[in-house]
Amino acid sequence: MQLFAPIDHIEPYLTTQDSPAPWDRLHRDLSKAGFTRVFYAASQRRQANKARSPRDTIVKSSYGAEFDNFFVDGAAFTADVNTQWAIDSQGAVSWDLTRRLKADGQLSARQIAIHERCLDLGLINGYTISLRNHGSGLITGFGLSADEILSQKDVDKVWAERRKLLLCVLSAFDLSTRLLPQVPEGEELTSRQREVLAWVGDGKTIDDIGEIMGLHRSTIVKHMREARERMRVTNTLQAVMRATLQGQIYR
Protein backbone atom coordinates (compact mmCIF):
# COMPACT_ATOMS: atom_id res chain seq x y z
CA MET A 1 0.00 0.00 0.00
CA GLN A 2 1.34 3.43 -0.92
CA LEU A 3 2.22 5.95 1.77
CA PHE A 4 0.44 8.67 -0.25
CA ALA A 5 -0.29 9.57 -3.86
CA PRO A 6 2.91 11.24 -5.14
CA ILE A 7 1.46 13.93 -7.40
CA ASP A 8 -1.29 14.89 -4.97
CA HIS A 9 1.23 15.23 -2.21
CA ILE A 10 4.08 16.97 -4.03
CA GLU A 11 1.93 19.66 -5.66
CA PRO A 12 1.27 21.62 -2.41
CA TYR A 13 5.02 22.07 -1.88
CA LEU A 14 5.42 23.64 -5.30
CA THR A 15 2.38 25.93 -5.22
CA THR A 16 2.50 27.42 -1.73
CA GLN A 17 3.53 31.03 -1.12
CA ASP A 18 3.58 30.57 2.67
CA SER A 19 7.17 30.07 3.89
CA PRO A 20 6.38 28.02 7.07
CA ALA A 21 3.90 25.71 5.29
CA PRO A 22 6.39 23.36 3.53
CA TRP A 23 8.32 22.73 6.76
CA ASP A 24 5.14 21.82 8.64
CA ARG A 25 3.96 19.62 5.79
CA LEU A 26 7.32 17.85 5.55
CA HIS A 27 7.04 16.77 9.16
CA ARG A 28 3.51 15.46 8.66
CA ASP A 29 4.56 13.49 5.59
CA LEU A 30 7.76 12.03 7.02
CA SER A 31 6.09 11.06 10.28
CA LYS A 32 3.91 8.65 8.28
CA ALA A 33 7.10 6.73 7.53
CA GLY A 34 8.38 6.96 11.12
CA PHE A 35 10.74 9.93 10.71
CA THR A 36 9.70 12.38 13.41
CA ARG A 37 12.56 14.92 13.49
CA VAL A 38 14.31 16.62 10.58
CA PHE A 39 17.52 18.57 10.06
CA TYR A 40 17.83 20.45 6.75
CA ALA A 41 20.79 22.43 5.37
CA ALA A 42 21.05 23.83 1.86
CA SER A 43 23.79 25.93 0.30
CA GLN A 44 22.48 28.97 -1.55
CA ARG A 45 25.29 29.68 -3.98
CA ARG A 46 28.30 28.17 -5.68
CA GLN A 47 31.64 28.96 -4.07
CA ALA A 48 34.87 29.57 -5.96
CA ASN A 49 36.52 27.24 -3.46
CA LYS A 50 35.22 24.62 -1.03
CA ALA A 51 34.76 27.09 1.81
CA ARG A 52 31.11 27.75 2.57
CA SER A 53 29.86 30.56 4.77
CA PRO A 54 26.98 29.91 7.21
CA ARG A 55 25.40 33.08 5.78
CA ASP A 56 25.07 31.28 2.45
CA THR A 57 23.29 28.27 3.93
CA ILE A 58 19.63 27.74 4.78
CA VAL A 59 19.30 25.74 8.00
CA LYS A 60 16.08 24.37 9.50
CA SER A 61 15.98 21.95 12.40
CA SER A 62 13.50 20.19 14.66
CA TYR A 63 16.25 18.28 16.48
CA GLY A 64 15.97 20.65 19.45
CA ALA A 65 17.78 23.74 20.73
CA GLU A 66 20.45 21.75 22.58
CA PHE A 67 21.46 19.96 19.38
CA ASP A 68 21.38 23.14 17.31
CA ASN A 69 23.59 24.95 19.82
CA PHE A 70 26.37 22.38 19.79
CA PHE A 71 26.05 21.20 16.19
CA VAL A 72 25.46 24.46 14.31
CA ASP A 73 26.58 27.28 16.62
CA GLY A 74 29.35 25.14 18.11
CA ALA A 75 30.47 24.04 14.61
CA ALA A 76 30.33 20.31 15.38
CA PHE A 77 29.04 19.83 11.84
CA THR A 78 32.56 20.46 10.52
CA ALA A 79 33.70 17.08 11.91
CA ASP A 80 30.45 15.11 11.89
CA VAL A 81 30.66 11.90 9.85
CA ASN A 82 27.21 12.15 8.26
CA THR A 83 27.64 15.82 7.36
CA GLN A 84 30.94 15.18 5.64
CA TRP A 85 29.40 12.25 3.79
CA ALA A 86 26.57 14.53 2.59
CA ILE A 87 29.04 17.15 1.33
CA ASP A 88 31.13 14.60 -0.58
CA SER A 89 28.43 12.19 -1.75
CA GLN A 90 24.99 11.92 -3.29
CA GLY A 91 22.09 9.69 -2.29
CA ALA A 92 21.24 8.27 1.13
CA VAL A 93 23.19 6.59 3.89
CA SER A 94 22.08 4.74 7.02
CA TRP A 95 23.17 6.10 10.39
CA ASP A 96 24.89 2.77 10.88
CA LEU A 97 27.75 4.36 8.92
CA THR A 98 29.08 6.10 12.03
CA ARG A 99 28.74 2.98 14.16
CA ARG A 100 30.61 0.89 11.58
CA LEU A 101 33.44 3.41 11.31
CA LYS A 102 33.69 3.62 15.10
CA ALA A 103 33.83 -0.17 15.41
CA ASP A 104 36.62 -0.22 12.81
CA GLY A 105 38.61 2.41 14.70
CA GLN A 106 38.32 4.97 11.89
CA LEU A 107 36.86 7.87 13.88
CA SER A 108 38.79 10.68 15.54
CA ALA A 109 38.24 11.52 19.19
CA ARG A 110 36.14 14.53 18.20
CA GLN A 111 33.99 12.46 15.84
CA ILE A 112 33.35 9.93 18.60
CA ALA A 113 32.39 12.74 21.00
CA ILE A 114 29.95 14.19 18.45
CA HIS A 115 28.43 10.77 17.84
CA GLU A 116 27.97 10.12 21.56
CA ARG A 117 26.40 13.55 22.07
CA CYS A 118 23.89 12.80 19.32
CA LEU A 119 23.04 9.49 21.00
CA ASP A 120 22.50 11.31 24.30
CA LEU A 121 20.03 13.62 22.51
CA GLY A 122 18.04 10.64 21.22
CA LEU A 123 19.36 10.82 17.66
CA ILE A 124 20.01 7.09 17.38
CA ASN A 125 18.45 5.65 14.22
CA GLY A 126 17.85 7.45 10.95
CA TYR A 127 19.09 8.39 7.52
CA THR A 128 21.19 11.13 5.94
CA ILE A 129 20.24 12.24 2.44
CA SER A 130 22.31 14.39 0.08
CA LEU A 131 20.82 16.07 -2.99
CA ARG A 132 23.33 17.70 -5.32
CA ASN A 133 23.30 19.90 -8.40
CA HIS A 134 26.80 19.50 -9.78
CA GLY A 135 26.40 22.20 -12.42
CA SER A 136 25.63 24.93 -9.88
CA GLY A 137 27.56 23.51 -6.94
CA LEU A 138 24.41 23.54 -4.78
CA ILE A 139 24.22 20.94 -2.01
CA THR A 140 21.24 19.96 0.13
CA GLY A 141 21.47 17.68 3.14
CA PHE A 142 18.71 16.11 5.24
CA GLY A 143 19.02 14.27 8.52
CA LEU A 144 15.91 12.18 9.24
CA SER A 145 15.61 10.87 12.78
CA ALA A 146 13.33 7.87 13.34
CA ASP A 147 12.84 8.36 17.08
CA GLU A 148 10.04 5.81 17.46
CA ILE A 149 11.64 3.00 15.44
CA LEU A 150 13.69 0.86 17.80
CA SER A 151 16.38 -0.46 15.47
CA GLN A 152 18.36 0.84 12.51
CA LYS A 153 17.57 -2.42 10.74
CA ASP A 154 13.86 -1.53 10.82
CA VAL A 155 14.64 2.00 9.63
CA ASP A 156 16.63 0.54 6.73
CA LYS A 157 13.62 -1.57 5.79
CA VAL A 158 11.31 1.47 5.79
CA TRP A 159 13.76 3.41 3.63
CA ALA A 160 14.13 0.53 1.16
CA GLU A 161 10.35 0.25 0.77
CA ARG A 162 9.58 3.98 0.44
CA ARG A 163 12.85 5.45 -0.83
CA LYS A 164 11.62 6.80 -4.19
CA LEU A 165 8.53 8.42 -2.74
CA LEU A 166 10.42 9.97 0.16
CA LEU A 167 13.10 11.34 -2.17
CA CYS A 168 10.36 12.99 -4.24
CA VAL A 169 8.96 14.66 -1.13
CA LEU A 170 12.39 15.80 0.06
CA SER A 171 13.22 17.19 -3.39
CA ALA A 172 9.89 19.02 -3.57
CA PHE A 173 10.47 20.53 -0.14
CA ASP A 174 14.00 21.61 -1.11
CA LEU A 175 12.80 23.26 -4.32
CA SER A 176 9.95 25.01 -2.52
CA THR A 177 12.30 26.31 0.18
CA ARG A 178 14.79 27.65 -2.35
CA LEU A 179 12.03 29.42 -4.29
CA LEU A 180 10.43 31.08 -1.25
CA PRO A 181 12.08 34.14 0.35
CA GLN A 182 14.80 33.24 2.86
CA VAL A 183 15.95 36.48 4.52
CA PRO A 184 18.26 36.28 7.57
CA GLU A 185 17.33 38.50 10.49
CA GLY A 186 18.75 41.99 10.06
CA GLU A 187 19.15 41.74 6.27
CA GLU A 188 15.62 42.79 5.31
CA LEU A 189 15.78 45.59 2.73
CA THR A 190 13.44 48.56 2.46
CA SER A 191 11.22 48.86 -0.61
CA ARG A 192 13.48 51.64 -1.95
CA GLN A 193 16.64 49.56 -1.44
CA ARG A 194 15.05 46.59 -3.21
CA GLU A 195 13.99 48.74 -6.14
CA VAL A 196 17.43 50.30 -6.51
CA LEU A 197 19.17 46.91 -6.47
CA ALA A 198 16.71 45.52 -9.01
CA TRP A 199 17.50 48.38 -11.39
CA VAL A 200 21.23 47.84 -10.84
CA GLY A 201 20.72 44.19 -11.75
CA ASP A 202 18.99 45.31 -14.94
CA GLY A 203 22.11 47.24 -15.93
CA LYS A 204 20.93 50.74 -15.13
CA THR A 205 23.43 53.42 -14.06
CA ILE A 206 23.01 55.58 -10.97
CA ASP A 207 21.80 58.45 -13.15
CA ASP A 208 19.35 56.14 -14.97
CA ILE A 209 17.92 54.92 -11.68
CA GLY A 210 17.60 58.46 -10.32
CA GLU A 211 15.62 59.47 -13.39
CA ILE A 212 13.40 56.37 -13.28
CA MET A 213 12.65 56.71 -9.57
CA GLY A 214 12.51 60.50 -9.53
CA LEU A 215 15.23 60.72 -6.90
CA HIS A 216 18.47 62.71 -6.62
CA ARG A 217 21.68 60.92 -7.50
CA SER A 218 22.96 61.19 -3.92
CA THR A 219 19.80 59.47 -2.66
CA ILE A 220 20.36 56.51 -5.00
CA VAL A 221 23.97 56.23 -3.80
CA LYS A 222 22.71 56.33 -0.19
CA HIS A 223 20.23 53.48 -0.84
CA MET A 224 23.02 51.40 -2.41
CA ARG A 225 25.37 52.01 0.51
CA GLU A 226 22.74 51.17 3.12
CA ALA A 227 21.75 48.00 1.24
CA ARG A 228 25.40 46.86 1.20
CA GLU A 229 25.76 47.60 4.90
CA ARG A 230 22.56 45.78 5.79
CA MET A 231 23.58 42.70 3.78
CA ARG A 232 27.21 42.89 4.98
CA VAL A 233 28.77 42.83 1.50
CA THR A 234 31.51 44.98 -0.01
CA ASN A 235 30.04 45.98 -3.36
CA THR A 236 26.66 46.54 -4.96
CA LEU A 237 26.93 43.56 -7.32
CA GLN A 238 27.25 41.27 -4.30
CA ALA A 239 24.19 42.96 -2.78
CA VAL A 240 22.20 42.30 -5.96
CA MET A 241 23.24 38.64 -5.99
CA ARG A 242 22.46 38.14 -2.31
CA ALA A 243 19.09 39.89 -2.53
CA THR A 244 18.21 37.73 -5.55
CA LEU A 245 19.12 34.51 -3.74
CA GLN A 246 17.08 35.56 -0.73
CA GLY A 247 14.05 36.33 -2.90
CA GLN A 248 13.98 40.02 -1.97
CA ILE A 249 14.12 41.13 -5.61
CA TYR A 250 12.99 39.68 -8.96
CA ARG A 251 9.97 37.88 -7.51
Short mmCIF file of C-alpha atoms in Angstrom, two decimals, residues 5-230:
data_model
loop_
_atom_site.label_atom_id
_atom_site.label_comp_id
_atom_site.label_asym_id
_atom_site.label_seq_id
_atom_site.Cartn_x
_atom_site.Cartn_y
_atom_site.Cartn_z
CA ALA A 5 -0.29 9.57 -3.86
CA PRO A 6 2.91 11.24 -5.14
CA ILE A 7 1.46 13.93 -7.40
CA ASP A 8 -1.29 14.89 -4.97
CA HIS A 9 1.23 15.23 -2.21
CA ILE A 10 4.08 16.97 -4.03
CA GLU A 11 1.93 19.66 -5.66
CA PRO A 12 1.27 21.62 -2.41
CA TYR A 13 5.02 22.07 -1.88
CA LEU A 14 5.42 23.64 -5.30
CA THR A 15 2.38 25.93 -5.22
CA THR A 16 2.50 27.42 -1.73
CA GLN A 17 3.53 31.03 -1.12
CA ASP A 18 3.58 30.57 2.67
CA SER A 19 7.17 30.07 3.89
CA PRO A 20 6.38 28.02 7.07
CA ALA A 21 3.90 25.71 5.29
CA PRO A 22 6.39 23.36 3.53
CA TRP A 23 8.32 22.73 6.76
CA ASP A 24 5.14 21.82 8.64
CA ARG A 25 3.96 19.62 5.79
CA LEU A 26 7.32 17.85 5.55
CA HIS A 27 7.04 16.77 9.16
CA ARG A 28 3.51 15.46 8.66
CA ASP A 29 4.56 13.49 5.59
CA LEU A 30 7.76 12.03 7.02
CA SER A 31 6.09 11.06 10.28
CA LYS A 32 3.91 8.65 8.28
CA ALA A 33 7.10 6.73 7.53
CA GLY A 34 8.38 6.96 11.12
CA PHE A 35 10.74 9.93 10.71
CA THR A 36 9.70 12.38 13.41
CA ARG A 37 12.56 14.92 13.49
CA VAL A 38 14.31 16.62 10.58
CA PHE A 39 17.52 18.57 10.06
CA TYR A 40 17.83 20.45 6.75
CA ALA A 41 20.79 22.43 5.37
CA ALA A 42 21.05 23.83 1.86
CA SER A 43 23.79 25.93 0.30
CA GLN A 44 22.48 28.97 -1.55
CA ARG A 45 25.29 29.68 -3.98
CA ARG A 46 28.30 28.17 -5.68
CA GLN A 47 31.64 28.96 -4.07
CA ALA A 48 34.87 29.57 -5.96
CA ASN A 49 36.52 27.24 -3.46
CA LYS A 50 35.22 24.62 -1.03
CA ALA A 51 34.76 27.09 1.81
CA ARG A 52 31.11 27.75 2.57
CA SER A 53 29.86 30.56 4.77
CA PRO A 54 26.98 29.91 7.21
CA ARG A 55 25.40 33.08 5.78
CA ASP A 56 25.07 31.28 2.45
CA THR A 57 23.29 28.27 3.93
CA ILE A 58 19.63 27.74 4.78
CA VAL A 59 19.30 25.74 8.00
CA LYS A 60 16.08 24.37 9.50
CA SER A 61 15.98 21.95 12.40
CA SER A 62 13.50 20.19 14.66
CA TYR A 63 16.25 18.28 16.48
CA GLY A 64 15.97 20.65 19.45
CA ALA A 65 17.78 23.74 20.73
CA GLU A 66 20.45 21.75 22.58
CA PHE A 67 21.46 19.96 19.38
CA ASP A 68 21.38 23.14 17.31
CA ASN A 69 23.59 24.95 19.82
CA PHE A 70 26.37 22.38 19.79
CA PHE A 71 26.05 21.20 16.19
CA VAL A 72 25.46 24.46 14.31
CA ASP A 73 26.58 27.28 16.62
CA GLY A 74 29.35 25.14 18.11
CA ALA A 75 30.47 24.04 14.61
CA ALA A 76 30.33 20.31 15.38
CA PHE A 77 29.04 19.83 11.84
CA THR A 78 32.56 20.46 10.52
CA ALA A 79 33.70 17.08 11.91
CA ASP A 80 30.45 15.11 11.89
CA VAL A 81 30.66 11.90 9.85
CA ASN A 82 27.21 12.15 8.26
CA THR A 83 27.64 15.82 7.36
CA GLN A 84 30.94 15.18 5.64
CA TRP A 85 29.40 12.25 3.79
CA ALA A 86 26.57 14.53 2.59
CA ILE A 87 29.04 17.15 1.33
CA ASP A 88 31.13 14.60 -0.58
CA SER A 89 28.43 12.19 -1.75
CA GLN A 90 24.99 11.92 -3.29
CA GLY A 91 22.09 9.69 -2.29
CA ALA A 92 21.24 8.27 1.13
CA VAL A 93 23.19 6.59 3.89
CA SER A 94 22.08 4.74 7.02
CA TRP A 95 23.17 6.10 10.39
CA ASP A 96 24.89 2.77 10.88
CA LEU A 97 27.75 4.36 8.92
CA THR A 98 29.08 6.10 12.03
CA ARG A 99 28.74 2.98 14.16
CA ARG A 100 30.61 0.89 11.58
CA LEU A 101 33.44 3.41 11.31
CA LYS A 102 33.69 3.62 15.10
CA ALA A 103 33.83 -0.17 15.41
CA ASP A 104 36.62 -0.22 12.81
CA GLY A 105 38.61 2.41 14.70
CA GLN A 106 38.32 4.97 11.89
CA LEU A 107 36.86 7.87 13.88
CA SER A 108 38.79 10.68 15.54
CA ALA A 109 38.24 11.52 19.19
CA ARG A 110 36.14 14.53 18.20
CA GLN A 111 33.99 12.46 15.84
CA ILE A 112 33.35 9.93 18.60
CA ALA A 113 32.39 12.74 21.00
CA ILE A 114 29.95 14.19 18.45
CA HIS A 115 28.43 10.77 17.84
CA GLU A 116 27.97 10.12 21.56
CA ARG A 117 26.40 13.55 22.07
CA CYS A 118 23.89 12.80 19.32
CA LEU A 119 23.04 9.49 21.00
CA ASP A 120 22.50 11.31 24.30
CA LEU A 121 20.03 13.62 22.51
CA GLY A 122 18.04 10.64 21.22
CA LEU A 123 19.36 10.82 17.66
CA ILE A 124 20.01 7.09 17.38
CA ASN A 125 18.45 5.65 14.22
CA GLY A 126 17.85 7.45 10.95
CA TYR A 127 19.09 8.39 7.52
CA THR A 128 21.19 11.13 5.94
CA ILE A 129 20.24 12.24 2.44
CA SER A 130 22.31 14.39 0.08
CA LEU A 131 20.82 16.07 -2.99
CA ARG A 132 23.33 17.70 -5.32
CA ASN A 133 23.30 19.90 -8.40
CA HIS A 134 26.80 19.50 -9.78
CA GLY A 135 26.40 22.20 -12.42
CA SER A 136 25.63 24.93 -9.88
CA GLY A 137 27.56 23.51 -6.94
CA LEU A 138 24.41 23.54 -4.78
CA ILE A 139 24.22 20.94 -2.01
CA THR A 140 21.24 19.96 0.13
CA GLY A 141 21.47 17.68 3.14
CA PHE A 142 18.71 16.11 5.24
CA GLY A 143 19.02 14.27 8.52
CA LEU A 144 15.91 12.18 9.24
CA SER A 145 15.61 10.87 12.78
CA ALA A 146 13.33 7.87 13.34
CA ASP A 147 12.84 8.36 17.08
CA GLU A 148 10.04 5.81 17.46
CA ILE A 149 11.64 3.00 15.44
CA LEU A 150 13.69 0.86 17.80
CA SER A 151 16.38 -0.46 15.47
CA GLN A 152 18.36 0.84 12.51
CA LYS A 153 17.57 -2.42 10.74
CA ASP A 154 13.86 -1.53 10.82
CA VAL A 155 14.64 2.00 9.63
CA ASP A 156 16.63 0.54 6.73
CA LYS A 157 13.62 -1.57 5.79
CA VAL A 158 11.31 1.47 5.79
CA TRP A 159 13.76 3.41 3.63
CA ALA A 160 14.13 0.53 1.16
CA GLU A 161 10.35 0.25 0.77
CA ARG A 162 9.58 3.98 0.44
CA ARG A 163 12.85 5.45 -0.83
CA LYS A 164 11.62 6.80 -4.19
CA LEU A 165 8.53 8.42 -2.74
CA LEU A 166 10.42 9.97 0.16
CA LEU A 167 13.10 11.34 -2.17
CA CYS A 168 10.36 12.99 -4.24
CA VAL A 169 8.96 14.66 -1.13
CA LEU A 170 12.39 15.80 0.06
CA SER A 171 13.22 17.19 -3.39
CA ALA A 172 9.89 19.02 -3.57
CA PHE A 173 10.47 20.53 -0.14
CA ASP A 174 14.00 21.61 -1.11
CA LEU A 175 12.80 23.26 -4.32
CA SER A 176 9.95 25.01 -2.52
CA THR A 177 12.30 26.31 0.18
CA ARG A 178 14.79 27.65 -2.35
CA LEU A 179 12.03 29.42 -4.29
CA LEU A 180 10.43 31.08 -1.25
CA PRO A 181 12.08 34.14 0.35
CA GLN A 182 14.80 33.24 2.86
CA VAL A 183 15.95 36.48 4.52
CA PRO A 184 18.26 36.28 7.57
CA GLU A 185 17.33 38.50 10.49
CA GLY A 186 18.75 41.99 10.06
CA GLU A 187 19.15 41.74 6.27
CA GLU A 188 15.62 42.79 5.31
CA LEU A 189 15.78 45.59 2.73
CA THR A 190 13.44 48.56 2.46
CA SER A 191 11.22 48.86 -0.61
CA ARG A 192 13.48 51.64 -1.95
CA GLN A 193 16.64 49.56 -1.44
CA ARG A 194 15.05 46.59 -3.21
CA GLU A 195 13.99 48.74 -6.14
CA VAL A 196 17.43 50.30 -6.51
CA LEU A 197 19.17 46.91 -6.47
CA ALA A 198 16.71 45.52 -9.01
CA TRP A 199 17.50 48.38 -11.39
CA VAL A 200 21.23 47.84 -10.84
CA GLY A 201 20.72 44.19 -11.75
CA ASP A 202 18.99 45.31 -14.94
CA GLY A 203 22.11 47.24 -15.93
CA LYS A 204 20.93 50.74 -15.13
CA THR A 205 23.43 53.42 -14.06
CA ILE A 206 23.01 55.58 -10.97
CA ASP A 207 21.80 58.45 -13.15
CA ASP A 208 19.35 56.14 -14.97
CA ILE A 209 17.92 54.92 -11.68
CA GLY A 210 17.60 58.46 -10.32
CA GLU A 211 15.62 59.47 -13.39
CA ILE A 212 13.40 56.37 -13.28
CA MET A 213 12.65 56.71 -9.57
CA GLY A 214 12.51 60.50 -9.53
CA LEU A 215 15.23 60.72 -6.90
CA HIS A 216 18.47 62.71 -6.62
CA ARG A 217 21.68 60.92 -7.50
CA SER A 218 22.96 61.19 -3.92
CA THR A 219 19.80 59.47 -2.66
CA ILE A 220 20.36 56.51 -5.00
CA VAL A 221 23.97 56.23 -3.80
CA LYS A 222 22.71 56.33 -0.19
CA HIS A 223 20.23 53.48 -0.84
CA MET A 224 23.02 51.40 -2.41
CA ARG A 225 25.37 52.01 0.51
CA GLU A 226 22.74 51.17 3.12
CA ALA A 227 21.75 48.00 1.24
CA ARG A 228 25.40 46.86 1.20
CA GLU A 229 25.76 47.60 4.90
CA ARG A 230 22.56 45.78 5.79
#
